[in-house]
Structures are given as structure tokens and as C-alpha cells.
PDB file of C-alpha atoms in Angstrom:
ATOM      1  CA  UNK S   1      49.637  94.874 105.614  1.00 81.00           C
ATOM      2  CA  UNK S   2      52.170  92.996 103.497  1.00 83.00           C
ATOM      3  CA  UNK S   3      54.094  91.827 106.552  1.00 79.00           C
ATOM      4  CA  UNK S   4      50.976  90.598 108.383  1.00 85.00           C
ATOM      5  CA  UNK S   5      48.799  89.225 105.587  1.00 91.00           C
ATOM      6  CA  UNK S   6      51.033  88.197 102.677  1.00 90.00           C
ATOM      7  CA  UNK S   7      51.292  84.531 103.648  1.00 90.00           C
ATOM      8  CA  UNK S   8      47.577  84.266 104.441  1.00 94.00           C
ATOM      9  CA  UNK S   9      46.597  85.854 101.115  1.00 93.00           C
ATOM     10  CA  UNK S  10      49.003  83.567  99.278  1.00 92.00           C
ATOM     11  CA  UNK S  11      47.584  80.494 101.016  1.00 93.00           C
ATOM     12  CA  UNK S  12      44.051  81.471  99.993  1.00 94.00           C
ATOM     13  CA  UNK S  13      44.937  82.371  96.385  1.00 93.00           C
ATOM     14  CA  UNK S  14      44.016  86.008  96.939  1.00 94.00           C
ATOM     15  CA  UNK S  15      45.785  89.036  95.483  1.00 95.00           C
ATOM     16  CA  UNK S  16      45.834  92.199  97.609  1.00 95.00           C
ATOM     17  CA  UNK S  17      47.187  95.361  95.975  1.00 95.00           C
ATOM     18  CA  UNK S  18      48.250  98.114  98.351  1.00 90.00           C
ATOM     19  CA  UNK S  19      48.554 101.836  97.562  1.00 92.00           C
ATOM     20  CA  UNK S  20      46.367 101.432  94.458  1.00 93.00           C
ATOM     21  CA  UNK S  21      45.328 105.070  94.005  1.00 93.00           C
ATOM     22  CA  UNK S  22      47.102 108.338  93.320  1.00 94.00           C
ATOM     23  CA  UNK S  23      49.341 107.105  96.119  1.00 89.00           C
ATOM     24  CA  UNK S  24      51.266 105.423  94.646  1.00 91.00           C
ATOM     25  CA  UNK S  25      50.521 104.015  91.196  1.00 97.00           C
ATOM     26  CA  UNK S  26      51.711 107.020  89.130  1.00 97.00           C
ATOM     27  CA  UNK S  27      55.048 106.889  90.976  1.00 98.00           C
ATOM     28  CA  UNK S  28      55.424 103.104  91.079  1.00 98.00           C
ATOM     29  CA  UNK S  29      54.426 102.459  87.470  1.00 98.00           C
ATOM     30  CA  UNK S  30      56.181 105.638  86.336  1.00 98.00           C
ATOM     31  CA  UNK S  31      59.443 104.243  87.690  1.00 98.00           C
ATOM     32  CA  UNK S  32      58.795 100.884  85.979  1.00 97.00           C
ATOM     33  CA  UNK S  33      57.913 102.592  82.699  1.00 98.00           C
ATOM     34  CA  UNK S  34      61.132 104.616  82.880  1.00 98.00           C
ATOM     35  CA  UNK S  35      63.142 101.453  83.586  1.00 98.00           C
ATOM     36  CA  UNK S  36      61.536  99.689  80.625  1.00 97.00           C
ATOM     37  CA  UNK S  37      63.003 102.289  78.257  1.00 97.00           C
ATOM     38  CA  UNK S  38      66.496 100.896  78.879  1.00 97.00           C
ATOM     39  CA  UNK S  39      66.518  98.087  76.332  1.00 94.00           C
ATOM     40  CA  UNK S  40      69.163  95.338  76.627  1.00 92.00           C
ATOM     41  CA  UNK S  41      72.071  95.476  76.820  1.00 95.00           C
ATOM     42  CA  UNK S  42      71.343  98.794  78.570  1.00 96.00           C
ATOM     43  CA  UNK S  43      70.541  98.665  82.302  1.00 97.00           C
ATOM     44  CA  UNK S  44      68.873 101.339  84.460  1.00 97.00           C
ATOM     45  CA  UNK S  45      70.588 102.682  87.571  1.00 97.00           C
ATOM     46  CA  UNK S  46      68.452 105.434  89.097  1.00 97.00           C
ATOM     47  CA  UNK S  47      65.112 107.199  88.687  1.00 98.00           C
ATOM     48  CA  UNK S  48      64.095 110.518  90.227  1.00 98.00           C
ATOM     49  CA  UNK S  49      60.533 111.867  90.175  1.00 98.00           C
ATOM     50  CA  UNK S  50      59.172 115.401  90.527  1.00 98.00           C
ATOM     51  CA  UNK S  51      55.477 115.870  91.330  1.00 97.00           C
ATOM     52  CA  UNK S  52      53.760 119.162  90.560  1.00 97.00           C
ATOM     53  CA  UNK S  53      50.213 120.452  90.246  1.00 96.00           C
ATOM     54  CA  UNK S  54      48.672 122.746  87.669  1.00 95.00           C
ATOM     55  CA  UNK S  55      46.094 124.936  89.379  1.00 94.00           C
ATOM     56  CA  UNK S  56      43.425 127.210  87.906  1.00 94.00           C
ATOM     57  CA  UNK S  57      42.040 130.535  89.091  1.00 95.00           C
ATOM     58  CA  UNK S  58      39.773 128.788  91.600  1.00 94.00           C
ATOM     59  CA  UNK S  59      42.782 127.472  93.517  1.00 93.00           C
ATOM     60  CA  UNK S  60      43.242 124.040  95.034  1.00 92.00           C
ATOM     61  CA  UNK S  61      41.784 122.361  98.101  1.00 92.00           C
ATOM     62  CA  UNK S  62      42.149 118.902  99.580  1.00 92.00           C
ATOM     63  CA  UNK S  63      39.471 117.084 101.553  1.00 92.00           C
ATOM     64  CA  UNK S  64      39.606 116.325 105.276  1.00 94.00           C
ATOM     65  CA  UNK S  65      40.181 112.529 104.982  1.00 92.00           C
ATOM     66  CA  UNK S  66      43.479 113.170 103.167  1.00 92.00           C
ATOM     67  CA  UNK S  67      44.520 115.583 105.899  1.00 95.00           C
ATOM     68  CA  UNK S  68      43.434 113.069 108.541  1.00 95.00           C
ATOM     69  CA  UNK S  69      45.609 110.402 106.914  1.00 91.00           C
ATOM     70  CA  UNK S  70      48.587 112.770 106.848  1.00 92.00           C
ATOM     71  CA  UNK S  71      48.149 113.604 110.539  1.00 95.00           C
ATOM     72  CA  UNK S  72      47.897 109.909 111.385  1.00 93.00           C
ATOM     73  CA  UNK S  73      50.922 109.107 109.269  1.00 89.00           C
ATOM     74  CA  UNK S  74      53.152 111.722 110.870  1.00 91.00           C
ATOM     75  CA  UNK S  75      51.836 110.757 114.292  1.00 90.00           C
ATOM     76  CA  UNK S  76      52.717 107.106 113.688  1.00 88.00           C
ATOM     77  CA  UNK S  77      56.188 107.751 112.277  1.00 80.00           C
ATOM     78  CA  UNK S  78      57.935 106.186 115.287  1.00 81.00           C
ATOM     79  CA  UNK S  79      55.745 103.091 115.029  1.00 81.00           C
ATOM     80  CA  UNK S  80      56.568 102.762 111.330  1.00 78.00           C
ATOM     81  CA  UNK S  81      60.288 102.973 112.052  1.00 78.00           C
ATOM     82  CA  UNK S  82      59.992 100.307 114.719  1.00 81.00           C
ATOM     83  CA  UNK S  83      57.988  98.064 112.375  1.00 76.00           C
ATOM     84  CA  UNK S  84      60.557  98.442 109.601  1.00 75.00           C
ATOM     85  CA  UNK S  85      63.317  97.622 112.061  1.00 76.00           C
ATOM     86  CA  UNK S  86      61.559  94.439 113.160  1.00 76.00           C
ATOM     87  CA  UNK S  87      60.873  93.463 109.544  1.00 72.00           C
ATOM     88  CA  UNK S  88      64.513  93.978 108.578  1.00 72.00           C
ATOM     89  CA  UNK S  89      65.505  91.551 111.339  1.00 71.00           C
ATOM     90  CA  UNK S  90      63.257  88.860 109.847  1.00 76.00           C
ATOM     91  CA  UNK S  91      65.417  86.520 107.714  1.00 74.00           C
ATOM     92  CA  UNK S  92      62.453  85.872 105.397  1.00 74.00           C
ATOM     93  CA  UNK S  93      61.726  89.563 104.747  1.00 77.00           C
ATOM     94  CA  UNK S  94      62.528  91.245 101.444  1.00 84.00           C
ATOM     95  CA  UNK S  95      66.049  92.631 101.293  1.00 85.00           C
ATOM     96  CA  UNK S  96      66.734  96.216 100.184  1.00 85.00           C
ATOM     97  CA  UNK S  97      67.506  96.436  96.461  1.00 89.00           C
ATOM     98  CA  UNK S  98      71.117  96.810  95.318  1.00 91.00           C
ATOM     99  CA  UNK S  99      71.088  98.739  92.027  1.00 95.00           C
ATOM    100  CA  UNK S 100      74.159  99.216  89.874  1.00 95.00           C
ATOM    101  CA  UNK S 101      75.893 102.578  89.844  1.00 95.00           C
ATOM    102  CA  UNK S 102      76.093 105.416  92.366  1.00 94.00           C
ATOM    103  CA  UNK S 103      73.039 106.917  94.056  1.00 93.00           C
ATOM    104  CA  UNK S 104      72.339 110.432  92.698  1.00 92.00           C
ATOM    105  CA  UNK S 105      73.082 113.276  95.085  1.00 93.00           C
ATOM    106  CA  UNK S 106      70.089 114.587  97.019  1.00 95.00           C
ATOM    107  CA  UNK S 107      68.676 117.898  95.829  1.00 96.00           C
ATOM    108  CA  UNK S 108      68.749 120.468  98.664  1.00 96.00           C
ATOM    109  CA  UNK S 109      65.263 121.657  99.742  1.00 96.00           C
ATOM    110  CA  UNK S 110      64.312 124.933  98.112  1.00 96.00           C
ATOM    111  CA  UNK S 111      66.737 124.619  95.221  1.00 96.00           C
ATOM    112  CA  UNK S 112      65.322 125.331  91.790  1.00 96.00           C
ATOM    113  CA  UNK S 113      65.502 122.285  89.544  1.00 95.00           C
ATOM    114  CA  UNK S 114      65.405 122.898  85.804  1.00 92.00           C
ATOM    115  CA  UNK S 115      63.945 119.472  84.999  1.00 91.00           C
ATOM    116  CA  UNK S 116      61.415 119.500  87.839  1.00 92.00           C
ATOM    117  CA  UNK S 117      60.606 123.081  86.836  1.00 93.00           C
ATOM    118  CA  UNK S 118      60.198 124.331  90.380  1.00 96.00           C
ATOM    119  CA  UNK S 119      61.634 124.699  93.860  1.00 97.00           C
ATOM    120  CA  UNK S 120      62.211 121.243  95.273  1.00 97.00           C
ATOM    121  CA  UNK S 121      60.916 119.628  98.455  1.00 96.00           C
ATOM    122  CA  UNK S 122      61.230 115.967  99.476  1.00 95.00           C
ATOM    123  CA  UNK S 123      57.891 114.263  98.821  1.00 94.00           C
ATOM    124  CA  UNK S 124      56.484 113.265 102.252  1.00 89.00           C
ATOM    125  CA  UNK S 125      54.016 110.637 100.986  1.00 87.00           C
ATOM    126  CA  UNK S 126      54.293 106.892 100.553  1.00 89.00           C
ATOM    127  CA  UNK S 127      55.755 106.874  97.023  1.00 95.00           C
ATOM    128  CA  UNK S 128      59.382 106.215  97.978  1.00 94.00           C
ATOM    129  CA  UNK S 129      58.433 103.418 100.366  1.00 91.00           C
ATOM    130  CA  UNK S 130      56.145 101.747  97.819  1.00 95.00           C
ATOM    131  CA  UNK S 131      58.713 101.977  95.026  1.00 97.00           C
ATOM    132  CA  UNK S 132      61.407 100.476  97.270  1.00 94.00           C
ATOM    133  CA  UNK S 133      59.097  97.527  98.015  1.00 93.00           C
ATOM    134  CA  UNK S 134      58.586  96.990  94.293  1.00 96.00           C
ATOM    135  CA  UNK S 135      62.318  97.163  93.658  1.00 96.00           C
ATOM    136  CA  UNK S 136      62.977  94.670  96.447  1.00 94.00           C
ATOM    137  CA  UNK S 137      60.452  92.295  94.872  1.00 93.00           C
ATOM    138  CA  UNK S 138      62.108  92.695  91.449  1.00 94.00           C
ATOM    139  CA  UNK S 139      65.429  91.827  93.029  1.00 94.00           C
ATOM    140  CA  UNK S 140      64.076  88.437  94.138  1.00 92.00           C
ATOM    141  CA  UNK S 141      63.373  87.737  90.451  1.00 91.00           C
ATOM    142  CA  UNK S 142      66.935  88.735  89.490  1.00 92.00           C
ATOM    143  CA  UNK S 143      65.664  91.727  87.533  1.00 94.00           C
ATOM    144  CA  UNK S 144      67.365  95.160  87.368  1.00 95.00           C
ATOM    145  CA  UNK S 145      66.577  97.579  90.186  1.00 97.00           C
ATOM    146  CA  UNK S 146      67.136 101.307  90.623  1.00 97.00           C
ATOM    147  CA  UNK S 147      67.891 103.949  93.203  1.00 97.00           C
ATOM    148  CA  UNK S 148      64.785 106.113  93.645  1.00 97.00           C
ATOM    149  CA  UNK S 149      64.235 109.628  94.977  1.00 97.00           C
ATOM    150  CA  UNK S 150      60.846 111.368  95.190  1.00 97.00           C
ATOM    151  CA  UNK S 151      60.359 115.128  95.202  1.00 98.00           C
ATOM    152  CA  UNK S 152      57.563 117.577  94.645  1.00 95.00           C
ATOM    153  CA  UNK S 153      58.008 121.061  93.277  1.00 97.00           C
ATOM    154  CA  UNK S 154      56.365 124.438  93.809  1.00 96.00           C
ATOM    155  CA  UNK S 155      56.615 127.413  91.447  1.00 95.00           C
ATOM    156  CA  UNK S 156      57.882 130.187  93.762  1.00 96.00           C
ATOM    157  CA  UNK S 157      60.275 130.629  96.656  1.00 96.00           C
ATOM    158  CA  UNK S 158      57.435 132.017  98.790  1.00 96.00           C
ATOM    159  CA  UNK S 159      55.345 128.882  98.207  1.00 95.00           C
ATOM    160  CA  UNK S 160      58.338 126.759  99.150  1.00 96.00           C
ATOM    161  CA  UNK S 161      58.708 128.645 102.438  1.00 97.00           C
ATOM    162  CA  UNK S 162      54.998 128.153 103.194  1.00 96.00           C
ATOM    163  CA  UNK S 163      55.226 124.413 102.553  1.00 94.00           C
ATOM    164  CA  UNK S 164      58.394 124.135 104.612  1.00 95.00           C
ATOM    165  CA  UNK S 165      56.895 126.029 107.587  1.00 96.00           C
ATOM    166  CA  UNK S 166      53.516 124.306 107.665  1.00 96.00           C
ATOM    167  CA  UNK S 167      55.094 120.925 106.951  1.00 94.00           C
ATOM    168  CA  UNK S 168      57.373 121.308 109.975  1.00 94.00           C
ATOM    169  CA  UNK S 169      54.409 122.457 112.047  1.00 96.00           C
ATOM    170  CA  UNK S 170      52.376 119.406 111.024  1.00 96.00           C
ATOM    171  CA  UNK S 171      55.263 117.065 111.771  1.00 93.00           C
ATOM    172  CA  UNK S 172      55.832 118.606 115.217  1.00 96.00           C
ATOM    173  CA  UNK S 173      52.201 118.783 116.365  1.00 97.00           C
ATOM    174  CA  UNK S 174      51.371 115.279 115.115  1.00 96.00           C
ATOM    175  CA  UNK S 175      53.721 113.816 117.726  1.00 94.00           C
ATOM    176  CA  UNK S 176      51.322 114.716 120.544  1.00 95.00           C
ATOM    177  CA  UNK S 177      47.677 113.790 121.175  1.00 95.00           C
ATOM    178  CA  UNK S 178      46.746 117.409 121.884  1.00 97.00           C
ATOM    179  CA  UNK S 179      48.586 118.459 118.714  1.00 97.00           C
ATOM    180  CA  UNK S 180      46.689 115.927 116.616  1.00 96.00           C
ATOM    181  CA  UNK S 181      43.430 117.205 118.139  1.00 97.00           C
ATOM    182  CA  UNK S 182      44.298 120.744 117.060  1.00 97.00           C
ATOM    183  CA  UNK S 183      45.290 119.637 113.564  1.00 97.00           C
ATOM    184  CA  UNK S 184      42.076 117.677 113.051  1.00 97.00           C
ATOM    185  CA  UNK S 185      39.882 120.346 114.642  1.00 97.00           C
ATOM    186  CA  UNK S 186      41.242 123.182 112.490  1.00 97.00           C
ATOM    187  CA  UNK S 187      42.536 121.706 109.208  1.00 96.00           C
ATOM    188  CA  UNK S 188      42.148 124.920 107.226  1.00 95.00           C
ATOM    189  CA  UNK S 189      44.188 126.928 109.738  1.00 96.00           C
ATOM    190  CA  UNK S 190      47.075 124.486 110.040  1.00 96.00           C
ATOM    191  CA  UNK S 191      47.301 123.810 106.303  1.00 96.00           C
ATOM    192  CA  UNK S 192      47.109 127.468 105.232  1.00 94.00           C
ATOM    193  CA  UNK S 193      43.769 126.745 103.546  1.00 93.00           C
ATOM    194  CA  UNK S 194      45.054 123.751 101.572  1.00 93.00           C
ATOM    195  CA  UNK S 195      42.676 121.304 103.301  1.00 94.00           C
ATOM    196  CA  UNK S 196      39.127 121.695 104.576  1.00 94.00           C
ATOM    197  CA  UNK S 197      36.187 119.595 105.719  1.00 93.00           C
ATOM    198  CA  UNK S 198      34.217 120.829 102.683  1.00 93.00           C
ATOM    199  CA  UNK S 199      36.771 119.584 100.156  1.00 92.00           C
ATOM    200  CA  UNK S 200      37.343 120.929  96.635  1.00 94.00           C
ATOM    201  CA  UNK S 201      34.649 122.557  94.569  1.00 95.00           C
ATOM    202  CA  UNK S 202      33.631 121.296  91.136  1.00 95.00           C
ATOM    203  CA  UNK S 203      35.448 124.243  89.583  1.00 96.00           C
ATOM    204  CA  UNK S 204      38.638 123.525  91.517  1.00 96.00           C
ATOM    205  CA  UNK S 205      38.604 119.883  90.459  1.00 96.00           C
ATOM    206  CA  UNK S 206      37.983 120.783  86.835  1.00 96.00           C
ATOM    207  CA  UNK S 207      40.940 123.198  86.801  1.00 97.00           C
ATOM    208  CA  UNK S 208      43.466 121.003  88.630  1.00 96.00           C
ATOM    209  CA  UNK S 209      45.883 118.542  87.018  1.00 97.00           C
ATOM    210  CA  UNK S 210      48.910 116.639  88.262  1.00 97.00           C
ATOM    211  CA  UNK S 211      52.189 115.973  86.524  1.00 97.00           C
ATOM    212  CA  UNK S 212      55.039 113.671  87.490  1.00 97.00           C
ATOM    213  CA  UNK S 213      58.316 114.102  85.672  1.00 98.00           C
ATOM    214  CA  UNK S 214      60.750 111.182  85.834  1.00 98.00           C
ATOM    215  CA  UNK S 215      64.377 111.206  84.828  1.00 97.00           C
ATOM    216  CA  UNK S 216      66.153 107.869  84.587  1.00 97.00           C
ATOM    217  CA  UNK S 217      69.884 107.238  84.290  1.00 97.00           C
ATOM    218  CA  UNK S 218      71.558 104.029  83.182  1.00 97.00           C
ATOM    219  CA  UNK S 219      74.325 102.374  81.213  1.00 97.00           C
ATOM    220  CA  UNK S 220      74.076 101.810  77.475  1.00 95.00           C
ATOM    221  CA  UNK S 221      76.410  98.793  77.427  1.00 94.00           C
ATOM    222  CA  UNK S 222      75.198  97.031  80.539  1.00 94.00           C
ATOM    223  CA  UNK S 223      76.605  96.840  84.057  1.00 93.00           C
ATOM    224  CA  UNK S 224      79.735  99.023  84.282  1.00 93.00           C
ATOM    225  CA  UNK S 225      83.112  97.609  85.233  1.00 90.00           C
ATOM    226  CA  UNK S 226      83.438  99.996  88.191  1.00 92.00           C
ATOM    227  CA  UNK S 227      80.617 100.660  90.706  1.00 88.00           C
ATOM    228  CA  UNK S 228      81.089 104.438  90.670  1.00 91.00           C
ATOM    229  CA  UNK S 229      80.985 104.860  86.869  1.00 94.00           C
ATOM    230  CA  UNK S 230      78.813 107.739  85.711  1.00 94.00           C
ATOM    231  CA  UNK S 231      75.676 106.722  83.755  1.00 96.00           C
ATOM    232  CA  UNK S 232      75.822 107.428  80.036  1.00 95.00           C
ATOM    233  CA  UNK S 233      72.191 106.909  78.984  1.00 96.00           C
ATOM    234  CA  UNK S 234      69.245 109.023  80.127  1.00 96.00           C
ATOM    235  CA  UNK S 235      65.473 108.926  79.673  1.00 97.00           C
ATOM    236  CA  UNK S 236      62.826 111.479  80.584  1.00 97.00           C
ATOM    237  CA  UNK S 237      59.244 110.350  81.164  1.00 98.00           C
ATOM    238  CA  UNK S 238      56.090 112.299  81.898  1.00 98.00           C
ATOM    239  CA  UNK S 239      53.015 110.964  83.722  1.00 98.00           C
ATOM    240  CA  UNK S 240      50.079 113.346  83.873  1.00 97.00           C
ATOM    241  CA  UNK S 241      46.398 113.279  84.599  1.00 97.00           C
ATOM    242  CA  UNK S 242      43.380 115.082  86.048  1.00 97.00           C
ATOM    243  CA  UNK S 243      42.730 116.195  89.632  1.00 96.00           C
ATOM    244  CA  UNK S 244      44.319 113.446  91.756  1.00 94.00           C
ATOM    245  CA  UNK S 245      41.860 112.848  94.591  1.00 92.00           C
ATOM    246  CA  UNK S 246      38.411 112.622  93.008  1.00 94.00           C
ATOM    247  CA  UNK S 247      39.126 112.095  89.313  1.00 96.00           C
ATOM    248  CA  UNK S 248      42.493 110.380  88.842  1.00 97.00           C
ATOM    249  CA  UNK S 249      42.198 108.000  91.813  1.00 96.00           C
ATOM    250  CA  UNK S 250      38.873 106.473  90.661  1.00 96.00           C
ATOM    251  CA  UNK S 251      40.332 106.042  87.157  1.00 97.00           C
ATOM    252  CA  UNK S 252      43.389 104.323  88.603  1.00 97.00           C
ATOM    253  CA  UNK S 253      41.424 102.048  90.928  1.00 96.00           C
ATOM    254  CA  UNK S 254      38.944 100.960  88.247  1.00 97.00           C
ATOM    255  CA  UNK S 255      41.674 100.179  85.711  1.00 97.00           C
ATOM    256  CA  UNK S 256      43.668  98.327  88.374  1.00 97.00           C
ATOM    257  CA  UNK S 257      40.652  96.180  89.258  1.00 96.00           C
ATOM    258  CA  UNK S 258      39.884  95.457  85.596  1.00 97.00           C
ATOM    259  CA  UNK S 259      43.490  94.468  84.957  1.00 97.00           C
ATOM    260  CA  UNK S 260      43.519  92.108  87.922  1.00 96.00           C
ATOM    261  CA  UNK S 261      40.255  90.547  86.777  1.00 95.00           C
ATOM    262  CA  UNK S 262      41.065  90.267  83.089  1.00 97.00           C
ATOM    263  CA  UNK S 263      44.805  89.549  83.257  1.00 97.00           C
ATOM    264  CA  UNK S 264      44.974  87.385  86.362  1.00 95.00           C
ATOM    265  CA  UNK S 265      47.089  84.752  84.599  1.00 95.00           C
ATOM    266  CA  UNK S 266      49.793  87.328  83.895  1.00 94.00           C
ATOM    267  CA  UNK S 267      49.701  88.363  87.541  1.00 94.00           C
ATOM    268  CA  UNK S 268      50.054  84.744  88.572  1.00 93.00           C
ATOM    269  CA  UNK S 269      52.961  84.278  86.194  1.00 91.00           C
ATOM    270  CA  UNK S 270      54.685  87.256  87.782  1.00 89.00           C
ATOM    271  CA  UNK S 271      53.905  86.612  91.453  1.00 91.00           C
ATOM    272  CA  UNK S 272      52.408  83.146  91.894  1.00 89.00           C
ATOM    273  CA  UNK S 273      48.933  82.308  93.136  1.00 88.00           C
ATOM    274  CA  UNK S 274      48.398  85.156  95.578  1.00 93.00           C
ATOM    275  CA  UNK S 275      49.789  87.509  98.218  1.00 94.00           C
ATOM    276  CA  UNK S 276      50.033  91.193  99.141  1.00 94.00           C
ATOM    277  CA  UNK S 277      51.948  93.171  96.529  1.00 95.00           C
ATOM    278  CA  UNK S 278      52.594  96.646  95.245  1.00 95.00           C
ATOM    279  CA  UNK S 279      51.126  97.537  91.874  1.00 96.00           C
ATOM    280  CA  UNK S 280      54.572  97.671  90.303  1.00 96.00           C
ATOM    281  CA  UNK S 281      55.417  94.156  91.424  1.00 95.00           C
ATOM    282  CA  UNK S 282      52.100  92.617  90.397  1.00 96.00           C
ATOM    283  CA  UNK S 283      51.236  94.502  87.200  1.00 96.00           C
ATOM    284  CA  UNK S 284      54.649  94.942  85.601  1.00 93.00           C
ATOM    285  CA  UNK S 285      53.877  92.359  82.880  1.00 93.00           C
ATOM    286  CA  UNK S 286      50.287  93.480  82.250  1.00 97.00           C
ATOM    287  CA  UNK S 287      48.731  96.216  80.125  1.00 97.00           C
ATOM    288  CA  UNK S 288      47.830  98.452  83.096  1.00 98.00           C
ATOM    289  CA  UNK S 289      50.002 101.337  81.875  1.00 98.00           C
ATOM    290  CA  UNK S 290      48.328 101.255  78.457  1.00 98.00           C
ATOM    291  CA  UNK S 291      44.884 101.046  80.074  1.00 98.00           C
ATOM    292  CA  UNK S 292      45.627 104.061  82.263  1.00 98.00           C
ATOM    293  CA  UNK S 293      46.896 106.065  79.296  1.00 98.00           C
ATOM    294  CA  UNK S 294      43.675 105.375  77.366  1.00 97.00           C
ATOM    295  CA  UNK S 295      41.593 106.314  80.418  1.00 98.00           C
ATOM    296  CA  UNK S 296      43.264 109.693  80.938  1.00 97.00           C
ATOM    297  CA  UNK S 297      46.382 109.082  83.063  1.00 98.00           C
ATOM    298  CA  UNK S 298      49.015 109.382  80.353  1.00 98.00           C
ATOM    299  CA  UNK S 299      52.502 107.827  80.355  1.00 98.00           C
ATOM    300  CA  UNK S 300      54.898 109.102  77.693  1.00 98.00           C
ATOM    301  CA  UNK S 301      58.615 109.344  76.940  1.00 98.00           C
ATOM    302  CA  UNK S 302      59.644 112.956  76.345  1.00 97.00           C
ATOM    303  CA  UNK S 303      63.399 112.709  75.765  1.00 95.00           C
ATOM    304  CA  UNK S 304      66.272 110.249  75.314  1.00 93.00           C
ATOM    305  CA  UNK S 305      69.927 111.243  75.489  1.00 91.00           C
ATOM    306  CA  UNK S 306      73.386 109.676  75.723  1.00 87.00           C
ATOM    307  CA  UNK S 307      76.487 111.053  77.356  1.00 75.00           C
ATOM    308  CA  UNK S 308      77.193 112.964  80.546  1.00 67.00           C
ATOM    309  CA  UNK S 309      74.431 113.129  83.190  1.00 60.00           C
ATOM    310  CA  UNK S 310      74.591 116.940  83.091  1.00 52.00           C
ATOM    311  CA  UNK S 311      73.499 116.873  79.455  1.00 56.00           C
ATOM    312  CA  UNK S 312      70.349 114.854  80.176  1.00 59.00           C
TER     313      UNK S 312
END
């Protein structure tokens, strides 16, 4: 959307905000909020997020449209890669961000992470892509950028194995038209009951919450003299809210719309008269984070430390 419609939206003085729901405002603004905790002369270097869900006795269930989007996304993976390749060849396209400091090592799938408080899996959604677009936009304004990694966590090894197996199955079947037909015809079977055409019950929604834990690393005295210097300042941030699909997403979308309407001048100061942007790029200088916190999607700093990364 950004590649095709940005110039047209800009010409017509129209702002278009992509991924303005649970995907991917908690991640995008959570990264920005974490970065904002590094006050000058400190600079951020990397942010890692861990998504988890708190589930009640009634369990959890996603609705069919979310499953349908996932099937379409995995099925279009080759097209996305080709599009990104063509965009990268465009001399006018955004360039990948170049943060200071080394990229944190990837966490192996299945490993228990003490900060994420669960067994780790790479997050398969759009968060990483959206955050990278925001960081690329910040780079054009000569602002600090960060390395970003997105994970989600599950509480037990058995749950990790289930996610790994059914995730691989979804990825494999989505490559074929007959596989996509099977996935869409029998969502409950191929998601181990996680998705259905009936969607979640009122009780399930009432008992479900999401939590995103962010850990940011940076340098207390500014850009280090050597590119591989270990960060010496660390911040932990928590973003949490109600059931993501039917409760948190409407909250996020309404507050996003109100912010765009009521703080349009700030948006214009940040990004000009119009265009297609991520929420992080467009709303970084607005009060959207404060609005979300008042409405029930809370952003808060939980810990600040200095010293070795292992002590964070």
C-alpha cells in the first residue's frame, strides 16, 4: 500500500495509516516508547519484544477472518519477497535503518527466556516488518534507529511443540491452492482448535489479555567509539491490554482516529501534508501513547539498569 499509494495520498493531502490495530500498534509504539526512555546523551541500539497471552479457564479462540488472513499471508510469501526486492531496487525507496551497536543474537526457538517468561518462538506476524518501516522513516529524519526482533512466548514445552508443528503445517499447505482450500475449510482442525468460524465466546474474551514485554539496550554516553561495543544502558517496558481482536483493536483504532483528527498539525509537522505511513512514523510526536494508556492499553517502564547486558 505504501509503495503504490504514498505519492497519491501525499498529493491529495491525505494521511493513510497502515497496520492500525493489534497488528501492529502495540509493537510499533512499544518500540518507540522504549527508545524514548534513552534520554540524551544516551542513544538506543536495539529493542526486542516478547508477546504472550493470559488465558482463563474458558480457553482462547480466534475468529475465522484472522485465520484467513494468516493463510493468505503465508500463501503470498513469495509475492511479498518479490515486491520487497523490487522496492529495494527503487532509488527513491526507503533504505534499511543502520542502528549503532551490534545486533543482538537471535534466541533459538523453544529456548526458555527469563525476561519473556516463556518458551520462545519467532513472531510470524507483521510487527517486525512494520517496525522496520518506521525505523527507516526515522532514519530519513536523522533520528536514532534500533535493531528489532519480535518473538512470542508460550508457557510450556508441549505448547511450543504444538505451535511449531501446526505453524510448519500451515506454512507448507498455504503454498498450494488445494492446501489453502483445506486450511480454510477446516480451520479448527488445522489450528488445533485455536481458530474457528464461530470465534471467541464472551467468556473467553473477558478472560483473555495480552502482554508485550520490551527490552531495550543502548549507550549511556552516546554513540560508542567502536561499532561492536556492548551496550551499557538497559530499559524494560511493558505494554498490556484486554483481548486483542475484539476489545483491544477497537480501542486502538478509535484512539488512532481521534489522534489523527485532533492532532493533525503534529502529524503534519512530523510527516508533511500527507502520505501512507506506519503509526510509529506518523504519531511519534503526538499523545497517542497516553491516550491508549488511559483507554486501557497501558504502556509503562518496569525497570532501568546500567552495566553489562546480562545484568539487564
